[in-house]
Coordinates of C-alpha atoms in Angstrom, one line a residue:
Chain A
X858 CA 0.0 0.0 0.0
X859 CA 1.2 3.5 -0.8
X860 CA 2.1 5.5 2.3
X861 CA -0.6 8.0 3.2
X862 CA 0.1 11.6 3.8
X863 CA -1.2 14.8 5.2
X864 CA -1.5 17.1 2.2
X865 CA -2.5 20.2 4.1
X866 CA -3.3 21.5 7.6
X867 CA -5.7 24.3 8.1
X868 CA -6.6 26.5 11.0
X869 CA -10.3 26.6 10.1
X870 CA -12.4 28.4 12.8
X871 CA -16.1 27.6 13.2
X872 CA -18.1 30.8 13.9
X873 CA -21.6 29.9 12.7
X874 CA -21.9 33.6 11.6
X875 CA -19.8 32.8 8.5
X876 CA -22.2 30.1 7.4
X877 CA -25.1 32.4 8.2
X878 CA -23.7 35.2 6.1
X879 CA -23.1 32.8 3.1
X880 CA -26.8 31.9 3.0
X881 CA -26.3 28.2 1.9
X882 CA -29.5 26.4 1.2
X883 CA -28.9 24.1 4.1
X884 CA -29.2 26.9 6.7
X885 CA -32.6 28.2 7.7
X886 CA -31.8 31.8 8.7
X887 CA -31.0 34.4 6.0
X888 CA -28.4 37.2 6.2
X889 CA -27.8 40.3 4.2
X890 CA -24.0 40.2 4.4
X891 CA -21.3 40.1 7.0
X892 CA -17.8 39.0 8.1
X893 CA -16.6 39.3 4.5
X894 CA -12.8 39.3 5.3
X895 CA -13.2 35.9 6.8
X896 CA -15.5 34.6 4.2
X897 CA -13.2 35.7 1.5
X898 CA -10.4 34.0 3.4
X899 CA -12.3 30.8 3.2
X900 CA -12.8 31.4 -0.5
X901 CA -9.0 31.7 -1.0
X902 CA -8.5 28.5 1.1
X903 CA -11.0 26.6 -1.1
X904 CA -9.2 27.7 -4.3
X905 CA -5.9 26.6 -2.8
X906 CA -7.3 23.2 -1.8
X907 CA -8.7 22.7 -5.3
X908 CA -5.1 22.3 -6.5
X909 CA -4.6 19.3 -4.2
X910 CA -5.9 15.8 -4.5
X911 CA -7.2 14.4 -1.2
X912 CA -9.5 11.6 0.1
X913 CA -10.7 12.8 3.5
X914 CA -10.9 15.7 5.9
X915 CA -10.1 15.2 9.6
X916 CA -11.3 17.8 12.0
X917 CA -10.8 18.3 15.7
X918 CA -13.6 20.4 17.1
X919 CA -13.8 22.4 20.3
X920 CA -17.5 21.9 20.4
X921 CA -17.5 18.1 20.8
X922 CA -16.4 18.3 24.3
X923 CA -15.4 15.1 26.0
X924 CA -14.3 15.0 29.6
X925 CA -13.2 11.4 29.5
X926 CA -10.8 10.7 26.7
X927 CA -10.7 11.5 23.0
X928 CA -13.6 10.2 20.9
X929 CA -13.9 9.6 17.1
X930 CA -17.0 9.5 15.0
X931 CA -17.6 5.9 14.0
X932 CA -20.9 5.8 12.2
X933 CA -20.8 5.7 8.3
X934 CA -23.2 8.6 7.7
X935 CA -25.3 11.2 9.5
X936 CA -28.3 13.2 8.4
X937 CA -29.9 15.6 10.8
X938 CA -30.4 19.2 11.9
X939 CA -27.7 21.1 13.7
X940 CA -28.9 24.0 15.9
X941 CA -26.2 26.1 17.5
X942 CA -27.0 26.2 21.2
X943 CA -25.4 29.7 21.5
X944 CA -26.5 31.3 18.3
X945 CA -29.7 29.4 17.3
X946 CA -30.9 32.5 15.6
X947 CA -28.0 32.2 13.1
X948 CA -27.4 28.5 12.6
X949 CA -30.0 25.9 12.0
X950 CA -28.3 23.7 9.4
X951 CA -29.6 20.6 7.7
X952 CA -26.5 18.4 7.3
X953 CA -25.8 15.2 5.5
X954 CA -22.3 13.8 5.7
X955 CA -20.3 10.6 5.4
X956 CA -17.6 9.5 7.8
X957 CA -14.4 7.7 6.8
X958 CA -14.9 5.1 9.5
X959 CA -11.9 2.9 8.6
X960 CA -9.6 6.0 8.9
X961 CA -11.3 6.9 12.2
X962 CA -10.7 3.4 13.5
X963 CA -7.1 3.5 12.5
X964 CA -6.6 6.8 14.3
X965 CA -8.4 5.6 17.4
X966 CA -6.2 2.5 17.5
X967 CA -3.0 4.5 17.1
X968 CA -4.1 6.9 19.8
X969 CA -4.9 4.1 22.1
X970 CA -1.6 2.4 21.5
X971 CA 0.1 5.7 22.3
X972 CA -1.5 5.5 25.7
X973 CA -4.4 7.9 25.3
X974 CA -7.9 7.2 26.6
X975 CA -10.1 6.8 23.5
X976 CA -13.6 5.8 22.4
X977 CA -15.3 5.2 19.1
X978 CA -18.7 6.9 18.9
X979 CA -21.2 4.4 17.5
X980 CA -24.6 5.8 18.3
X981 CA -26.5 6.5 15.1
X982 CA -28.7 9.1 16.8
X983 CA -25.7 11.2 17.8
X984 CA -25.9 14.8 16.6
X985 CA -22.6 16.0 15.0
X986 CA -21.4 19.1 16.7
X987 CA -21.7 22.4 15.0
X988 CA -18.0 23.2 15.1
X989 CA -17.3 20.2 12.9
X990 CA -20.1 21.1 10.5
X991 CA -19.1 24.8 10.2
X992 CA -15.4 24.1 9.6
X993 CA -16.1 21.3 7.1
X994 CA -18.8 23.3 5.2
X995 CA -16.7 26.4 4.8
X996 CA -13.7 24.3 3.7
X997 CA -15.6 22.0 1.3
X998 CA -19.2 23.1 0.9
X999 CA -19.8 20.3 -1.6
X1000 CA -19.8 17.8 1.2
X1001 CA -18.3 15.3 -1.2
X1002 CA -15.4 14.1 0.9
X1003 CA -15.8 11.8 3.9
X1004 CA -14.7 13.3 7.2
X1005 CA -13.3 12.1 10.5
X1006 CA -14.4 14.2 13.5
X1007 CA -12.3 14.0 16.7
X1008 CA -13.5 15.3 20.0
X1009 CA -11.8 17.9 22.2
X1010 CA -10.7 16.2 25.4
X1011 CA -10.9 18.9 28.0
X1012 CA -7.6 18.4 29.7
X1013 CA -7.1 22.2 29.9
X1014 CA -10.1 22.5 32.2
X1015 CA -9.4 19.4 34.2
X1016 CA -5.7 19.9 34.7
X1017 CA -3.9 22.7 32.8
X1018 CA -3.0 23.8 29.3
X1019 CA 0.4 22.0 29.8
X1020 CA -1.3 18.7 30.3
X1021 CA -3.5 19.3 27.3
X1022 CA -0.4 20.0 25.3
X1023 CA 1.1 16.7 26.3
X1024 CA -2.0 14.9 25.2
X1025 CA -2.3 16.7 21.9
X1026 CA 1.3 16.3 20.9
X1027 CA 0.8 12.6 21.4
X1028 CA -2.6 12.6 19.5
X1029 CA -0.9 14.5 16.7
X1030 CA 1.8 11.9 16.3
X1031 CA -0.8 9.1 16.4
X1032 CA -2.8 10.9 13.8
X1033 CA 0.1 11.2 11.4
X1034 CA 1.1 7.6 11.9
X1035 CA -2.5 6.4 11.3
X1036 CA -2.8 8.5 8.1
X1037 CA 0.5 7.1 6.8
X1038 CA -0.7 3.6 7.6
X1039 CA -4.0 4.2 5.9
X1040 CA -2.5 5.1 2.5
X1041 CA -4.8 8.1 2.2
X1042 CA -4.3 11.7 1.4
X1043 CA -5.8 13.8 4.1
X1044 CA -6.5 17.5 5.0
X1045 CA -6.5 18.3 8.7
X1046 CA -8.7 21.0 10.1
X1047 CA -8.0 22.6 13.5
X1048 CA -11.5 24.1 14.2
X1049 CA -10.7 26.9 16.6
X1050 CA -10.6 30.6 16.9
X1051 CA -7.6 32.4 18.3
X1052 CA -8.5 34.9 21.1
X1053 CA -11.9 33.8 22.3
X1054 CA -13.5 36.4 24.5
X1055 CA -17.1 37.1 23.3
X1056 CA -19.3 40.1 23.7
X1057 CA -22.2 39.0 25.8
X1058 CA -24.8 41.0 23.8
X1059 CA -25.6 40.9 20.2
X1060 CA -26.7 43.7 17.9
X1061 CA -30.3 43.7 16.6
X1062 CA -29.0 42.9 13.1
X1063 CA -26.3 40.3 13.8
X1064 CA -24.5 41.2 10.6
X1065 CA -24.2 44.9 11.5
X1066 CA -20.5 45.2 10.9
X1067 CA -20.3 48.6 12.5
X1068 CA -20.5 46.7 15.8
X1069 CA -17.9 44.1 15.0
X1070 CA -14.4 44.5 16.5
X1071 CA -12.0 42.7 18.7
X1072 CA -13.0 42.4 22.4
X1073 CA -9.9 44.2 23.5
X1074 CA -6.5 45.3 22.2
X1075 CA -4.5 42.8 24.3
X1076 CA -6.3 40.0 22.5
X1077 CA -5.5 41.5 19.1
X1078 CA -1.8 41.8 20.0
X1079 CA -1.8 38.2 21.0
X1080 CA -3.5 37.1 17.8
X1081 CA -1.0 39.1 15.7
X1082 CA 1.9 37.6 17.6
X1083 CA 0.6 34.1 16.8
X1084 CA -0.1 34.9 13.2
X1085 CA 3.3 36.4 12.7
X1086 CA 4.9 33.2 14.0
X1087 CA 2.8 31.2 11.5
X1088 CA 3.9 33.5 8.7
X1089 CA 7.5 32.9 9.7
X1090 CA 7.2 29.1 9.8
X1091 CA 7.9 28.9 13.6
X1092 CA 5.5 26.2 14.5
X1093 CA 7.5 24.9 17.5
X1094 CA 7.4 28.4 19.1
X1095 CA 3.7 28.6 18.5
X1096 CA 3.2 25.3 20.4
X1097 CA 5.5 26.5 23.2
X1098 CA 3.5 29.7 23.5
X1099 CA 0.0 28.1 23.5
X1100 CA -0.3 27.7 27.3
X1101 CA 0.3 31.4 27.8
X1102 CA -1.7 32.4 24.8
X1103 CA -4.6 30.3 26.0
X1104 CA -4.6 31.8 29.4
X1105 CA -4.0 35.4 28.5
X1106 CA -6.2 35.7 25.4
X1107 CA -8.9 33.2 26.6
X1108 CA -7.9 31.5 23.4
X1109 CA -9.8 28.6 21.9
X1110 CA -6.5 26.8 21.7
X1111 CA -7.6 25.4 25.1
X1112 CA -9.3 22.8 22.9
X1113 CA -6.0 21.4 21.8
X1114 CA -6.9 21.6 18.1
X1115 CA -4.0 23.8 17.0
X1116 CA -1.4 21.8 19.0
X1117 CA -2.8 18.6 17.6
X1118 CA -2.6 19.8 14.0
X1119 CA 0.9 21.3 14.3
X1120 CA 2.1 18.1 15.9
X1121 CA 0.5 16.0 13.2
X1122 CA 2.3 18.2 10.6
X1123 CA 5.5 17.6 12.5
X1124 CA 6.0 21.3 13.2
X1125 CA 6.4 22.8 9.7
X1126 CA 9.3 25.2 9.3
X1127 CA 7.9 26.8 6.1
X1128 CA 5.7 29.9 6.1
X1129 CA 2.0 29.2 6.5
X1130 CA -0.4 31.0 4.2
X1131 CA -2.7 33.4 6.0
X1132 CA -5.9 33.6 4.0
X1133 CA -7.8 35.9 6.3
X1134 CA -8.2 37.4 9.8
X1135 CA -11.2 39.0 11.3
X1136 CA -13.3 39.1 14.4
X1137 CA -16.6 37.5 15.2
X1138 CA -18.6 38.8 18.1
X1139 CA -15.3 40.0 19.6
X1140 CA -13.3 36.8 19.1
X1141 CA -10.2 36.7 16.8
X1142 CA -10.3 34.3 13.9
X1143 CA -7.7 33.4 11.3
X1144 CA -7.9 31.1 8.3
X1145 CA -4.4 29.7 7.8
X1146 CA -3.1 27.0 5.6
X1147 CA 0.0 24.9 5.9
X1148 CA 0.2 23.5 2.3
X1149 CA 2.2 20.4 3.3
X1150 CA 2.0 18.8 -0.2
X1151 CA 3.6 21.8 -1.8
X1152 CA 6.4 21.6 0.7
X1153 CA 7.4 18.1 0.1
X1154 CA 4.4 16.4 1.8
X1155 CA 6.7 15.6 4.7
X1156 CA 4.0 14.1 6.8
Chain B
X835 CA -48.1 30.4 55.3
X836 CA -45.6 32.0 53.0
X837 CA -46.9 33.7 49.9
X838 CA -43.6 33.3 48.1
X839 CA -44.1 31.9 44.6
X840 CA -41.4 29.3 45.0
X841 CA -42.9 26.3 46.8
X842 CA -39.8 24.2 46.9
X843 CA -36.3 24.0 45.6
X844 CA -34.2 21.1 44.4
X845 CA -30.7 20.3 43.3
X846 CA -30.7 17.4 40.8
X847 CA -27.7 15.9 39.0
X848 CA -27.7 15.8 35.2
X849 CA -25.5 12.9 34.1
X850 CA -27.5 10.3 32.2
X851 CA -26.6 7.2 34.3
X852 CA -29.6 7.2 36.6
X853 CA -31.9 7.4 33.6
X854 CA -30.1 5.1 31.2
X855 CA -28.0 2.8 33.3
X856 CA -29.6 2.5 36.7
X857 CA -29.2 -1.2 36.7
X858 CA -25.4 -1.1 36.2
X859 CA -24.5 0.4 39.6
X860 CA -26.5 0.2 42.9
X861 CA -25.8 3.9 43.6
X862 CA -27.2 4.9 40.2
X863 CA -30.3 2.9 41.0
X864 CA -30.7 4.6 44.4
X865 CA -30.4 8.0 42.7
X866 CA -33.1 7.0 40.3
X867 CA -35.4 6.2 43.2
X868 CA -34.4 9.5 44.8
X869 CA -35.6 11.3 41.6
X870 CA -38.8 9.4 41.9
X871 CA -39.3 10.7 45.4
X872 CA -38.8 14.2 44.1
X873 CA -41.3 13.5 41.3
X874 CA -43.9 12.7 44.0
X875 CA -42.9 15.8 46.0
X876 CA -43.3 18.0 43.0
X877 CA -46.7 16.5 42.2
X878 CA -47.9 17.3 45.7
X879 CA -46.3 20.8 45.8
X880 CA -49.1 22.8 44.3
X881 CA -46.7 24.3 41.8
X882 CA -47.9 25.5 38.4
X883 CA -44.5 25.0 36.7
X884 CA -41.0 23.7 37.1
X885 CA -38.4 26.5 36.8
X886 CA -34.9 25.1 35.9
X887 CA -31.5 26.6 35.9
X888 CA -29.1 24.2 34.1
X889 CA -25.4 24.4 34.7
X890 CA -25.1 22.0 31.8
X891 CA -26.6 24.5 29.3
X892 CA -23.8 27.1 28.8
X893 CA -24.6 30.4 27.0
X894 CA -22.6 33.4 25.9
X895 CA -25.2 36.0 24.8
X896 CA -26.5 36.6 28.3
X897 CA -28.9 34.0 29.5
X898 CA -31.2 32.0 27.2
X899 CA -34.7 30.8 28.2
X900 CA -36.3 27.8 26.6
X901 CA -39.7 28.8 25.2
X902 CA -40.5 26.2 22.6
X903 CA -44.0 25.0 23.8
X904 CA -43.3 21.4 22.8
X905 CA -39.7 20.5 22.1
X906 CA -39.3 17.1 20.6
X907 CA -36.0 15.3 19.8
X908 CA -34.0 12.2 20.4
X909 CA -31.0 13.2 22.5
X910 CA -27.6 11.6 22.7
X911 CA -25.1 12.7 25.3
X912 CA -21.8 13.9 23.7
X913 CA -19.7 12.0 26.3
X914 CA -21.8 9.0 27.4
X915 CA -23.2 8.3 23.9
X916 CA -22.7 4.6 24.5
X917 CA -25.5 4.6 27.1
X918 CA -28.1 5.1 24.4
X919 CA -30.5 7.7 23.1
X920 CA -33.1 9.6 25.0
X921 CA -36.3 10.4 23.0
X922 CA -38.2 13.3 24.6
X923 CA -41.3 15.4 24.1
X924 CA -41.6 18.1 26.8
X925 CA -44.1 20.9 27.5
X926 CA -42.7 24.3 28.2
X927 CA -44.6 27.3 29.7
X928 CA -43.9 29.6 26.8
X929 CA -45.9 32.5 28.3
X930 CA -43.9 32.4 31.5
X931 CA -40.7 32.1 29.5
X932 CA -41.6 35.4 27.9
X933 CA -42.5 37.0 31.2
X934 CA -39.3 35.8 32.7
X935 CA -37.3 37.3 29.8
X936 CA -39.1 40.6 30.2
X937 CA -38.4 40.7 33.9
X938 CA -34.7 40.1 33.2
X939 CA -34.6 42.8 30.5
X940 CA -36.2 45.3 32.9
X941 CA -33.4 44.5 35.4
X942 CA -30.7 45.2 32.9
X943 CA -29.9 41.6 31.9
X944 CA -29.2 40.4 28.4
X945 CA -31.5 37.5 27.9
X946 CA -33.5 36.0 25.1
X947 CA -36.0 33.2 24.7
X948 CA -35.2 30.4 22.3
X949 CA -37.9 28.5 20.4
X950 CA -36.5 26.6 17.5
X951 CA -37.3 23.1 16.2
X952 CA -34.3 20.8 17.1
X953 CA -32.7 23.2 19.6
X954 CA -30.3 21.1 21.6
X955 CA -31.7 20.9 25.1
X956 CA -28.8 19.9 27.4
X957 CA -28.4 16.4 28.8
X958 CA -28.9 17.5 32.4
X959 CA -32.3 19.2 31.7
X960 CA -33.4 16.2 29.6
X961 CA -32.5 13.7 32.3
X962 CA -34.0 15.7 35.1
X963 CA -37.3 16.3 33.3
X964 CA -37.5 12.7 32.1
X965 CA -37.1 11.5 35.7
X966 CA -39.1 14.0 37.7
X967 CA -41.8 15.0 35.2
X968 CA -42.1 12.1 32.7
X969 CA -45.7 12.7 31.8
X970 CA -45.4 16.5 31.6
X971 CA -47.6 16.8 34.7
X972 CA -46.3 20.3 34.9
X973 CA -44.9 22.6 32.2
X974 CA -41.3 23.6 32.6
X975 CA -39.1 26.6 31.8
X976 CA -35.3 26.1 31.4
X977 CA -32.7 28.8 31.8
X978 CA -29.1 28.6 30.7
X979 CA -26.0 29.3 32.7
X980 CA -24.0 32.2 31.1
X981 CA -20.3 31.2 31.1
X982 CA -19.2 34.8 31.8
X983 CA -21.8 35.7 34.5
X984 CA -20.7 36.0 38.0
X985 CA -22.6 36.6 41.2
X986 CA -24.4 39.9 40.5
X987 CA -25.8 38.7 37.2
X988 CA -26.8 35.4 38.6
X989 CA -28.5 36.9 41.6
X990 CA -30.4 39.4 39.5
X991 CA -31.5 36.5 37.2
X992 CA -33.0 34.8 40.3
X993 CA -34.8 37.9 41.4
X994 CA -36.2 38.4 38.0
X995 CA -37.6 34.9 38.0
X996 CA -39.4 35.6 41.3
X997 CA -40.7 38.9 40.0
X998 CA -42.1 37.2 36.9
X999 CA -43.7 34.5 39.0
X1000 CA -45.4 37.2 41.2
X1001 CA -46.7 39.0 38.1
X1002 CA -48.0 35.8 36.6
X1003 CA -49.6 34.6 39.8
X1004 CA -48.0 31.3 39.3
X1005 CA -46.2 29.0 41.8
X1006 CA -43.1 27.1 40.9
X1007 CA -40.6 24.6 42.1
X1008 CA -37.1 25.8 41.4
X1009 CA -34.6 23.2 40.2
X1010 CA -30.9 23.5 39.8
X1011 CA -29.4 21.0 37.4
X1012 CA -25.9 20.3 38.5
X1013 CA -23.6 18.2 40.6
X1014 CA -21.7 19.0 43.8
X1015 CA -18.1 18.1 42.9
X1016 CA -18.0 17.8 39.1
X1017 CA -14.7 15.9 38.5
X1018 CA -15.2 12.8 36.3
X1019 CA -12.9 9.9 36.2
X1020 CA -10.3 10.3 33.5
X1021 CA -10.4 6.7 32.4
X1022 CA -13.2 4.2 31.6
X1023 CA -14.3 2.4 34.7
X1024 CA -16.3 -0.7 35.6
X1025 CA -19.7 0.9 36.6
X1026 CA -19.7 -1.3 39.7
X1027 CA -16.6 0.4 40.9
X1028 CA -17.7 4.0 40.7
X1029 CA -16.5 6.2 43.5
X1030 CA -16.1 9.9 44.2
X1031 CA -13.1 11.1 42.3
X1032 CA -11.0 12.1 45.3
X1033 CA -11.2 12.2 49.1
X1034 CA -11.1 16.0 48.9
X1035 CA -14.1 16.1 46.6
X1036 CA -15.9 13.7 49.0
X1037 CA -15.2 15.8 52.1
X1038 CA -16.4 19.0 50.4
X1039 CA -19.5 17.2 49.2
X1040 CA -20.3 16.0 52.7
X1041 CA -19.8 19.5 54.0
X1042 CA -22.3 20.9 51.5
X1043 CA -24.7 18.1 52.2
X1044 CA -24.5 18.8 55.9
X1045 CA -25.3 22.4 55.3
X1046 CA -28.2 21.8 53.0
X1047 CA -29.6 19.1 55.2
X1048 CA -29.7 21.7 57.9
X1049 CA -31.4 24.1 55.6
X1050 CA -28.5 26.5 55.3
X1051 CA -29.0 27.5 51.7
X1052 CA -27.6 31.0 52.0
X1053 CA -24.5 29.7 53.8
X1054 CA -23.8 27.4 50.8
X1055 CA -24.5 30.3 48.4
X1056 CA -21.9 32.4 50.3
X1057 CA -19.4 29.6 50.2
X1058 CA -19.8 29.2 46.4
X1059 CA -16.5 30.8 45.5
X1060 CA -14.6 28.6 47.9
X1061 CA -16.5 25.5 46.7
X1062 CA -15.5 26.4 43.2
X1063 CA -11.9 26.7 44.2
X1064 CA -11.8 23.4 46.2
X1065 CA -14.2 21.0 44.6
X1066 CA -15.0 22.0 41.1
X1067 CA -13.3 21.7 37.7
X1068 CA -13.1 25.3 36.5
X1069 CA -15.3 25.0 33.3
X1070 CA -16.9 28.4 34.0
X1071 CA -15.9 31.4 36.1
X1072 CA -17.7 30.3 39.2
X1073 CA -20.0 27.9 41.0
X1074 CA -23.1 29.9 40.5
X1075 CA -26.1 27.6 41.0
X1076 CA -26.6 28.3 44.7
X1077 CA -26.5 32.0 44.1
X1078 CA -29.4 31.5 41.7
X1079 CA -31.2 29.2 44.0
X1080 CA -30.9 31.4 47.1
X1081 CA -32.0 34.4 45.0
X1082 CA -35.0 32.5 43.8
X1083 CA -36.0 31.0 47.1
X1084 CA -34.9 33.7 49.5
X1085 CA -31.4 34.5 50.7
X1086 CA -31.5 33.0 54.2
X1087 CA -31.2 29.7 56.0
X1088 CA -34.9 29.2 56.9
X1089 CA -35.2 25.9 55.2
X1090 CA -35.8 22.3 55.9
X1091 CA -33.4 20.2 53.8
X1092 CA -33.8 16.7 52.7
X1093 CA -31.0 14.7 51.0
X1094 CA -32.9 12.1 49.0
X1095 CA -29.7 10.6 47.6
X1096 CA -26.0 11.2 47.2
X1097 CA -23.9 8.9 45.1
X1098 CA -20.9 9.0 42.8
X1099 CA -21.7 9.1 39.1
X1100 CA -18.6 8.6 37.1
X1101 CA -16.6 10.3 39.9
X1102 CA -18.9 13.3 40.4
X1103 CA -20.7 14.0 43.6
X1104 CA -24.3 13.6 42.4
X1105 CA -26.9 14.5 45.0
X1106 CA -30.7 14.8 44.9
X1107 CA -31.6 17.4 47.5
X1108 CA -34.8 19.2 48.4
X1109 CA -35.4 22.4 50.3
X1110 CA -38.6 23.6 51.7
X1111 CA -39.4 26.8 53.6
X1112 CA -39.3 26.4 57.4
X1113 CA -40.6 28.7 60.1
X1114 CA -37.3 28.9 61.9
X1115 CA -33.7 28.5 60.9
X1116 CA -32.7 24.9 61.6
X1117 CA -29.2 26.1 62.5
X1118 CA -27.8 29.5 63.3
X1119 CA -24.5 29.7 61.6
X1120 CA -25.2 32.3 58.9
X1121 CA -21.9 32.9 57.1
X1122 CA -21.7 36.7 56.9
X1123 CA -25.0 38.0 55.7
X1124 CA -26.0 39.4 59.1
X1125 CA -25.3 42.9 60.4
X1126 CA -24.1 42.1 63.9
X1127 CA -24.1 44.7 66.6
X1128 CA -21.8 42.9 69.0
X1129 CA -18.6 41.0 68.0
X1130 CA -18.5 37.6 69.4
X1131 CA -15.4 36.2 67.8
X1132 CA -14.9 34.3 64.6
X1133 CA -17.5 31.8 63.6
X1134 CA -16.1 28.5 62.5
X1135 CA -18.7 28.1 59.9
X1136 CA -17.0 25.1 58.4
X1137 CA -17.2 23.2 61.7
X1138 CA -20.2 20.9 62.2
X1139 CA -23.1 23.2 63.0
X1140 CA -24.1 21.7 66.3
X1141 CA -20.7 22.3 67.9
X1142 CA -20.9 26.0 67.4
X1143 CA -24.6 26.4 67.8
X1144 CA -24.8 27.4 71.4
X1145 CA -21.8 29.7 71.2
X1146 CA -23.0 32.0 68.5
X1147 CA -26.7 32.3 68.7
X1148 CA -27.7 35.5 66.9
X1149 CA -31.3 35.0 68.0
X1150 CA -30.0 36.0 71.5
X1151 CA -30.3 39.8 71.8
X1152 CA -27.9 41.5 74.2
X1153 CA -29.6 44.9 74.1
X1154 CA -32.8 46.5 72.7
X1155 CA -33.7 45.5 69.2
X1156 CA -32.9 48.0 66.6
X1157 CA -35.5 50.7 66.4
X1158 CA -36.6 50.1 70.0
X1159 CA -34.0 52.4 71.7
X1160 CA -35.7 55.1 73.7

């Protein structure tokens, strides 16, 4: 069997606002506009990924929160309605997706062998979390690629960001090994925002962009620091800074998604491509691609 | 007889094991029977609705209030999905949900009602309603827990609920959905071997149980920050549920407490507790809400109540009562 590879890694945040503003037919609410810089960023990402052949997308979502171990979707297909529990006014999305169960099982086995606590999710009535759906839809709205969804084990909350880092570095390595063993070409999605302090009120017209800005300047500075490191190809430094970033910017890196992906990519030293940055209800969001295939497909 | 619109208060745990796996662990079975006792209590209470505050429903845009008159779904827990699915068809008091929302708004809170087909009602609310109100004997209203809210916001939320009840002329039982200690085991366990995650959690749980059994709701509310630091995983900014419950029921210790059950559920301290209004404080160890006139030394409020009871009896007046001088 050909050795599998990770062809790209993407920081692919999941604000439901972006789907809302795109007005896809699957989403019930309708918008006038909004968050264009981020939506155009996703457009650039999609164009870039069109140049790459791949079989599956693997996403680690902060909104599938598991307090015991790391879970993997293990049912071949799902069809249901996803209603965002925080923004139900914006996101009521009818989804239909397929899961690459063999790849998920391989990943679960590798993670378990690496000493992590794991579980396959086999319940057909399970509702796929909206983080997974938003990131996958914005990356590949055709929904023609099977996905693997990995839960966010909440080690940051239970122990500390340092413990989370230890788990996610291990999970990243296990993911890479599983993909290589699978013979498949895979795109990884880290479905998280950067700084993650929200406003606690919403404007009457949610897409009123005169109200949209970062929650505070300190968070913006942190976001720019992290993005600059991405642009410079300094992935190891990013990972080293994640505990401080998580604490000081209330960053959604607490989920482990970014650490997992950079570990799976084996800490790329080439510059990442920043497709867009913008805020959503005060949080900082960047769409960033590590085009691994164009840099030798090392993983 | 009190004309307060809250006729009883409960703390109910929200993990799905008592509903879906009561036969797998004796303690989970006992918790299920404790829920059934609460079901009977609620039926006899004279309440018109069940008013729930769920610590398992986080929100960001202020607080959200469930207002779908008949939410229907088949729910699966995101963590314990292997226990099975929970089909539900509930009845909500939509009119009261709107009144509650307005009362919140008038008090400066950001709240909104949610009424959308397929809205994901949290596991805790689903479990507690299935076990205490399986036939929709009473309509319910569920309120979220805002992840950023701290004490002031939570207390005002409780006061707004009371105000809305008074305006509506309705009586309610108040239910907090949540555990005492909330730390889960970090590995898969044999259900028969479930236990509280740590001795520290167990000791704190027993302390809280002793307080509540003695009717000391406000004392627990005032210890919330310490409980959060000592016995809670810090998923949110603070342990807020007893602020809400004391604001809804009345911020004092004049209650009769009943511990219907207390068991480990996957490591957490899961207790079924009821509070009813009493004529006199069962104990006299109010933490710091009084305005004393004479200093009598530090109160060791963490000590067993009976030991300190005679020593610090604030009912004992050493001089004329306020307003009676001259």
